[in-house]
Coordinates of C-alpha atoms and ligand atoms in Angstrom, one line a residue:
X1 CA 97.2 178.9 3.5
X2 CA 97.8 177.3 -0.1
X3 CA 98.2 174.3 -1.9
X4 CA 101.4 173.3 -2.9
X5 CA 101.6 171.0 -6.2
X6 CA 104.2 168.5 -6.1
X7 CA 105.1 169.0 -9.8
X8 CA 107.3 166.2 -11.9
X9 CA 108.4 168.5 -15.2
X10 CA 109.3 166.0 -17.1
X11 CA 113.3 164.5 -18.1
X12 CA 114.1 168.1 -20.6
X13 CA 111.7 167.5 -23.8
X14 CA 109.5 171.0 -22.8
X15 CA 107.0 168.5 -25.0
X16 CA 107.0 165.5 -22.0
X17 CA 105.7 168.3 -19.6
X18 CA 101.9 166.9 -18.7
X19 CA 98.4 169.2 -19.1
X20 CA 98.0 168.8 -15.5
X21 CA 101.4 170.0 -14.6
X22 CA 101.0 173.1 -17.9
X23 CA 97.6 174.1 -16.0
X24 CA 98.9 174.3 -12.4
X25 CA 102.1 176.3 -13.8
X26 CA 99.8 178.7 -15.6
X27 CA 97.8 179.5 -12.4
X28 CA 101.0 179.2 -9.5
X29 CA 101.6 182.5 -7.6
X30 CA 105.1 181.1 -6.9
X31 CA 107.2 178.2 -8.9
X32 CA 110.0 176.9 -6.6
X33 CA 112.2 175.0 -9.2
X34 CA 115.1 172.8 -9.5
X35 CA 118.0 173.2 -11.9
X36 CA 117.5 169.8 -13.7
X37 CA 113.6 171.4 -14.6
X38 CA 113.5 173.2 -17.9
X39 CA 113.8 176.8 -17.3
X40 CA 111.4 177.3 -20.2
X41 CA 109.2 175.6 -18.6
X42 CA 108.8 179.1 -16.6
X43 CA 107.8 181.1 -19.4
X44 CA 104.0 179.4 -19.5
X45 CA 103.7 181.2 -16.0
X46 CA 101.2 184.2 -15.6
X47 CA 102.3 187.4 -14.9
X48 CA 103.5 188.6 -11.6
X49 CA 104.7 184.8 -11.0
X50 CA 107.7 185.0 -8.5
X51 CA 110.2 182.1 -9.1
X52 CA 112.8 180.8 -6.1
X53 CA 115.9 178.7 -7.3
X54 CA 116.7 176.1 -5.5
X55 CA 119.4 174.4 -7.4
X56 CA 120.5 171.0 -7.3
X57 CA 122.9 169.2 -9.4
X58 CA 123.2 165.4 -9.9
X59 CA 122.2 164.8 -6.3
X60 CA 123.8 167.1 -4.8
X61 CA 122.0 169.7 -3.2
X62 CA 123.0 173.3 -3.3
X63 CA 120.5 174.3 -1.0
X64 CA 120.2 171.8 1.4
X65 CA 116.5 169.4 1.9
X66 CA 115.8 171.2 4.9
X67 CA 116.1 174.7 3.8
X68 CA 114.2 173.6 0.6
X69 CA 111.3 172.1 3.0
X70 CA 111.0 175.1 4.9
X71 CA 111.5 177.7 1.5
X72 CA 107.9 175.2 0.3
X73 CA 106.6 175.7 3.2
X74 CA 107.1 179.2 3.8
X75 CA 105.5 179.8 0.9
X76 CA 103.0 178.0 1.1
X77 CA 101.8 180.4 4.1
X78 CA 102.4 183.2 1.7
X79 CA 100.7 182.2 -1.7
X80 CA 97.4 180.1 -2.5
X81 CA 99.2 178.6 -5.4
X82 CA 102.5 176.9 -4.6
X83 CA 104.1 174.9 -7.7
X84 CA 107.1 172.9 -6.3
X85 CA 108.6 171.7 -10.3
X86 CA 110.9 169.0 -10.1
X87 CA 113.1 167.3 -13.1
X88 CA 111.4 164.1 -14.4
X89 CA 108.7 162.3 -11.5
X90 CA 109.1 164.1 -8.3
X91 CA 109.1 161.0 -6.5
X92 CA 111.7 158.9 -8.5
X93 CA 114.8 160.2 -6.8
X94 CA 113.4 163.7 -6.0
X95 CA 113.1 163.4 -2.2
X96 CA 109.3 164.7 -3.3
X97 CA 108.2 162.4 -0.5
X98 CA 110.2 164.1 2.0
X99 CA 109.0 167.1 0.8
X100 CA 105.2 165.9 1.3
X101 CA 106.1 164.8 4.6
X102 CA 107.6 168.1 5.8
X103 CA 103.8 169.7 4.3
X104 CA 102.2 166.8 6.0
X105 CA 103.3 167.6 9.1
X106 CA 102.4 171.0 9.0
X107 CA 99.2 170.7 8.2
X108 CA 99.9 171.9 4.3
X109 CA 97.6 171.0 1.7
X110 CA 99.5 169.0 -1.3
X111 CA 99.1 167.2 -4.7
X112 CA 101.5 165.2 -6.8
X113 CA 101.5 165.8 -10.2
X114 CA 103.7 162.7 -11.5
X115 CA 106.0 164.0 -14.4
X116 CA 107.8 161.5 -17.1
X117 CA 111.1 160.1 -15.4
X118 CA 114.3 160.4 -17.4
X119 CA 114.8 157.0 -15.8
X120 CA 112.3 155.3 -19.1
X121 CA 112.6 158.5 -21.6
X122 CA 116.3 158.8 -21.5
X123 CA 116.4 155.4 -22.9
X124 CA 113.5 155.9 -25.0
X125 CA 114.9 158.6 -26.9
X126 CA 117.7 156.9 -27.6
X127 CA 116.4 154.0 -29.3
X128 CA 116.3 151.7 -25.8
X129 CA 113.1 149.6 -24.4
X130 CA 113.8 149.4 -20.7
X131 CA 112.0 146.1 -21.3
X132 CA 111.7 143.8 -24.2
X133 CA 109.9 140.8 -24.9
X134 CA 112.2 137.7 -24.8
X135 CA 115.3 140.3 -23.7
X136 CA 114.2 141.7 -20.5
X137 CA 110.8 141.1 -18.8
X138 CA 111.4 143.7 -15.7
X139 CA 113.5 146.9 -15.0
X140 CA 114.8 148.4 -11.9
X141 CA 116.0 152.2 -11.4
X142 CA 118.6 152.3 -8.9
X143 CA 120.6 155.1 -7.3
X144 CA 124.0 155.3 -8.3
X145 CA 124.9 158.1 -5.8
X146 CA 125.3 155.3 -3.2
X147 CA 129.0 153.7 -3.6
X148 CA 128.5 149.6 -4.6
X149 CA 132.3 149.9 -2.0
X150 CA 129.6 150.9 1.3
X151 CA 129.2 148.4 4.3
X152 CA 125.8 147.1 4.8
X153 CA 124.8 148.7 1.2
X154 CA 121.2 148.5 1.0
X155 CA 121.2 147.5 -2.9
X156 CA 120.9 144.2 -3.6
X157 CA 124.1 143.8 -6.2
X158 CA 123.6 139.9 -5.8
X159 CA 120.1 140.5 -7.3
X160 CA 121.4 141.9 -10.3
X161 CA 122.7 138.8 -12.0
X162 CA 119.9 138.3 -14.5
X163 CA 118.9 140.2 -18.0
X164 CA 116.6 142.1 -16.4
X165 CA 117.5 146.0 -17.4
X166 CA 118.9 148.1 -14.4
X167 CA 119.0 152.3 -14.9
X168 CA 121.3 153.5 -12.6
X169 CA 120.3 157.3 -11.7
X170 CA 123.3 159.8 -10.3
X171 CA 125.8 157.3 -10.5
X172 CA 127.7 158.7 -13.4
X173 CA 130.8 159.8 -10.7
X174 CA 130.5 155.9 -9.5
X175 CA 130.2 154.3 -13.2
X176 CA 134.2 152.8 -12.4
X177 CA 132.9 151.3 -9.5
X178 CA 129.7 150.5 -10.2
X179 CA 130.4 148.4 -13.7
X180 CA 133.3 146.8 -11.7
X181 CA 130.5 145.4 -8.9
X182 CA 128.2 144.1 -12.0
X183 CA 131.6 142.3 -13.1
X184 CA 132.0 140.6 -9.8
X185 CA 128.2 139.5 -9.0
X186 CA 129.0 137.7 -12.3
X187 CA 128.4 139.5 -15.8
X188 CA 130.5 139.0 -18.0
X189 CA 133.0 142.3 -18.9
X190 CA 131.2 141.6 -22.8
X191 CA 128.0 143.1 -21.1
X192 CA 126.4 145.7 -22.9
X193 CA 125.4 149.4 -21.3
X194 CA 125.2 152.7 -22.4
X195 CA 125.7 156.5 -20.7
X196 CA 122.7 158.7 -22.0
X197 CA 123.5 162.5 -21.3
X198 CA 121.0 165.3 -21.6
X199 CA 117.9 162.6 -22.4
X200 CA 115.5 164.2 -24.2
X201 CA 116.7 167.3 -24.9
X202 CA 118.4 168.9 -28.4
X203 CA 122.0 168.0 -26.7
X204 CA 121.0 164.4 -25.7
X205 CA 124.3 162.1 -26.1
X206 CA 124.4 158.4 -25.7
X207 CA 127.3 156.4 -25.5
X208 CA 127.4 152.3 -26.1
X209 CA 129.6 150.1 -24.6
X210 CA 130.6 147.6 -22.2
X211 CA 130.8 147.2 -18.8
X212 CA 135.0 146.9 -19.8
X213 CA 135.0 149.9 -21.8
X214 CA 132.4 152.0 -20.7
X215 CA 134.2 154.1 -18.2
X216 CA 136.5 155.1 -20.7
X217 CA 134.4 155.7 -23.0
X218 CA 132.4 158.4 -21.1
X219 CA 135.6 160.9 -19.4
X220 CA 134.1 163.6 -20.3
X221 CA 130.5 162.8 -20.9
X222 CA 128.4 166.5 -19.5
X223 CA 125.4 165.6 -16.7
X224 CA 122.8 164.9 -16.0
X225 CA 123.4 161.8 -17.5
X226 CA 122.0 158.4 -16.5
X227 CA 123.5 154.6 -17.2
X228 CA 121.7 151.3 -18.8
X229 CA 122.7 148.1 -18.1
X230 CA 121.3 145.3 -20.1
X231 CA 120.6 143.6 -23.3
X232 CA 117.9 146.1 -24.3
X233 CA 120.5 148.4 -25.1
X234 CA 121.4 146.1 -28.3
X235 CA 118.0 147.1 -29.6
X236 CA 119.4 150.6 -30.1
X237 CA 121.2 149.5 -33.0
X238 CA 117.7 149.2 -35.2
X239 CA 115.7 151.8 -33.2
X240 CA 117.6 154.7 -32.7
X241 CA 114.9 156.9 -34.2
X242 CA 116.1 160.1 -32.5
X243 CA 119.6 160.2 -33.1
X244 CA 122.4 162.0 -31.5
X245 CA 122.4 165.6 -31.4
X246 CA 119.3 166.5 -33.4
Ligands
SAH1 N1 113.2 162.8 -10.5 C1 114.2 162.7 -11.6 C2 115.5 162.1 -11.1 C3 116.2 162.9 -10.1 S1 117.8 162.3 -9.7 C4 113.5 161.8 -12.7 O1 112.5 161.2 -12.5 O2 114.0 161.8 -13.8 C5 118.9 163.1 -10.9 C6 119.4 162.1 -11.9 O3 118.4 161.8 -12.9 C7 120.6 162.5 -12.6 O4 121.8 162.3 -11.9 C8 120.6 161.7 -13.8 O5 121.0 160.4 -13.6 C9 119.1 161.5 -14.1 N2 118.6 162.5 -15.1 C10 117.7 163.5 -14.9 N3 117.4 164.1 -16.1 C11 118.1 163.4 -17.0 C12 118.3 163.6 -18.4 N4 117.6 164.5 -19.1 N5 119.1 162.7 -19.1 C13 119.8 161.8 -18.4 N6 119.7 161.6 -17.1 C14 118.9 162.4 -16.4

């Protein structure tokens, strides 16, 4: 039986990858990667590697959890080492715990590598402090898959009323919904966010606006792409140091 590592690769930037995750990649018998992980990423894998695809896009899974679980742990009865790479940390939004739990259970051994989130570089790259003295003191990632419409929603919206910077992950299909909540908990429609597409990477886009015009402003914006709500995104105005579309 192997080891399976747990691997975040980072939000696209090949650069944001970790040594710990480079070394484990060098030496995995078998990489079992997500689409939102940089496929060249793969190319620092020894020879003889074997690589399973199992794609997911914005959430949605094409191969579904279970099967994924099982494909991990399958392999893992197969190889010694077992790289499971996932885009960004594996547990922000990666169902890496489930995954650890399904290894758990069988008796698997594990370790998590944690990889830089695109839920703090997105906005880094594009000129945004998810906090900021005297602006924000906190931040909060949030799904977005989850519609701010559902019964008994399990996000606190009311919570949401201060300046405190909220990253909303896979909610770029919900963004008409979701900046129409923010307006009813009480900011005002003046409120700035921003849609950051591609973080990271050479084809990074970020578009600024306001919770009035945001929606509009981002119809054809491509994913993965993540949203910022708060003052912190004024700051991009003086430190957007990596532009759009380097
Ligand atoms: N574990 C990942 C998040 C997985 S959920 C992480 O830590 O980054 C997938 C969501 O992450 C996407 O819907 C998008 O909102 C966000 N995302 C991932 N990579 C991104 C990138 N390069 N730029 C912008 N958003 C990204």
């Amino acid at each position: 039986m192997g080891k399976v590592y747990l691997t975040g690769a980072g939000p696209g930037d090949i650069e944001l990858l970790t040594l710990k995750a480079l070394r484990v990649i060098k030496e995995a018998d078998v990489i079992i990667y997500d689409r939102l992980a940089n496929p060249d990423i793969l190319e620092e894998a020894k020879n003889g590697c074997e690589f399973v695809y199992v794609g997911k896009e914005d959430g949605r899974h094409i191969v579904p959890q279970d099967d994924i679980n099982e494909v991990i742990y399958q392999n893992a009865l197969k190889h010694e080492n077992i790289v499971r790479l996932k885009g960004g940390d594996p547990f922000v939004f990666g169902r890496g715990g489930e995954e650890a739990l399904y290894l758990y259970e069988r008796g698997i051994k594990f370790e998590v590598i944690p990889g830089i989130t695109s839920a703090i570089s997105a906005p880094a790259y594009a000129g945004i402090p998810v906090t900021h003295r005297g602006v924000s003191v906190s931040f909060r990632v949030v799904t977005g898959h989850e519609s701010p419409n559902k019964k008994e929603s399990q996000i606190p919206w009311e919570t949401f009323k201060t300046d405190d910077t909220i990253v909303f992950l896979m909610g770029l299909h919900n963004l008409p919904k979701i900046s129409k909540k923010l307006v009813e908990i009480g900011k005002p429609l003046s409120y700035p966010c921003a849609v950051i597409s591609r973080g990271t990477t050479v084809h990074q886009s970020v578009v600024v606006g306001t919770l009035e015009d945001i929606v509009e402003k981002t119809k054809d914006v491509p994913t993965p792409a993540l949203i910022v709500v708060g003052k912190v995104v004024e700051l991009r105005e003086q430190l957007n140091w990596f532009g759009d579309n380097v």
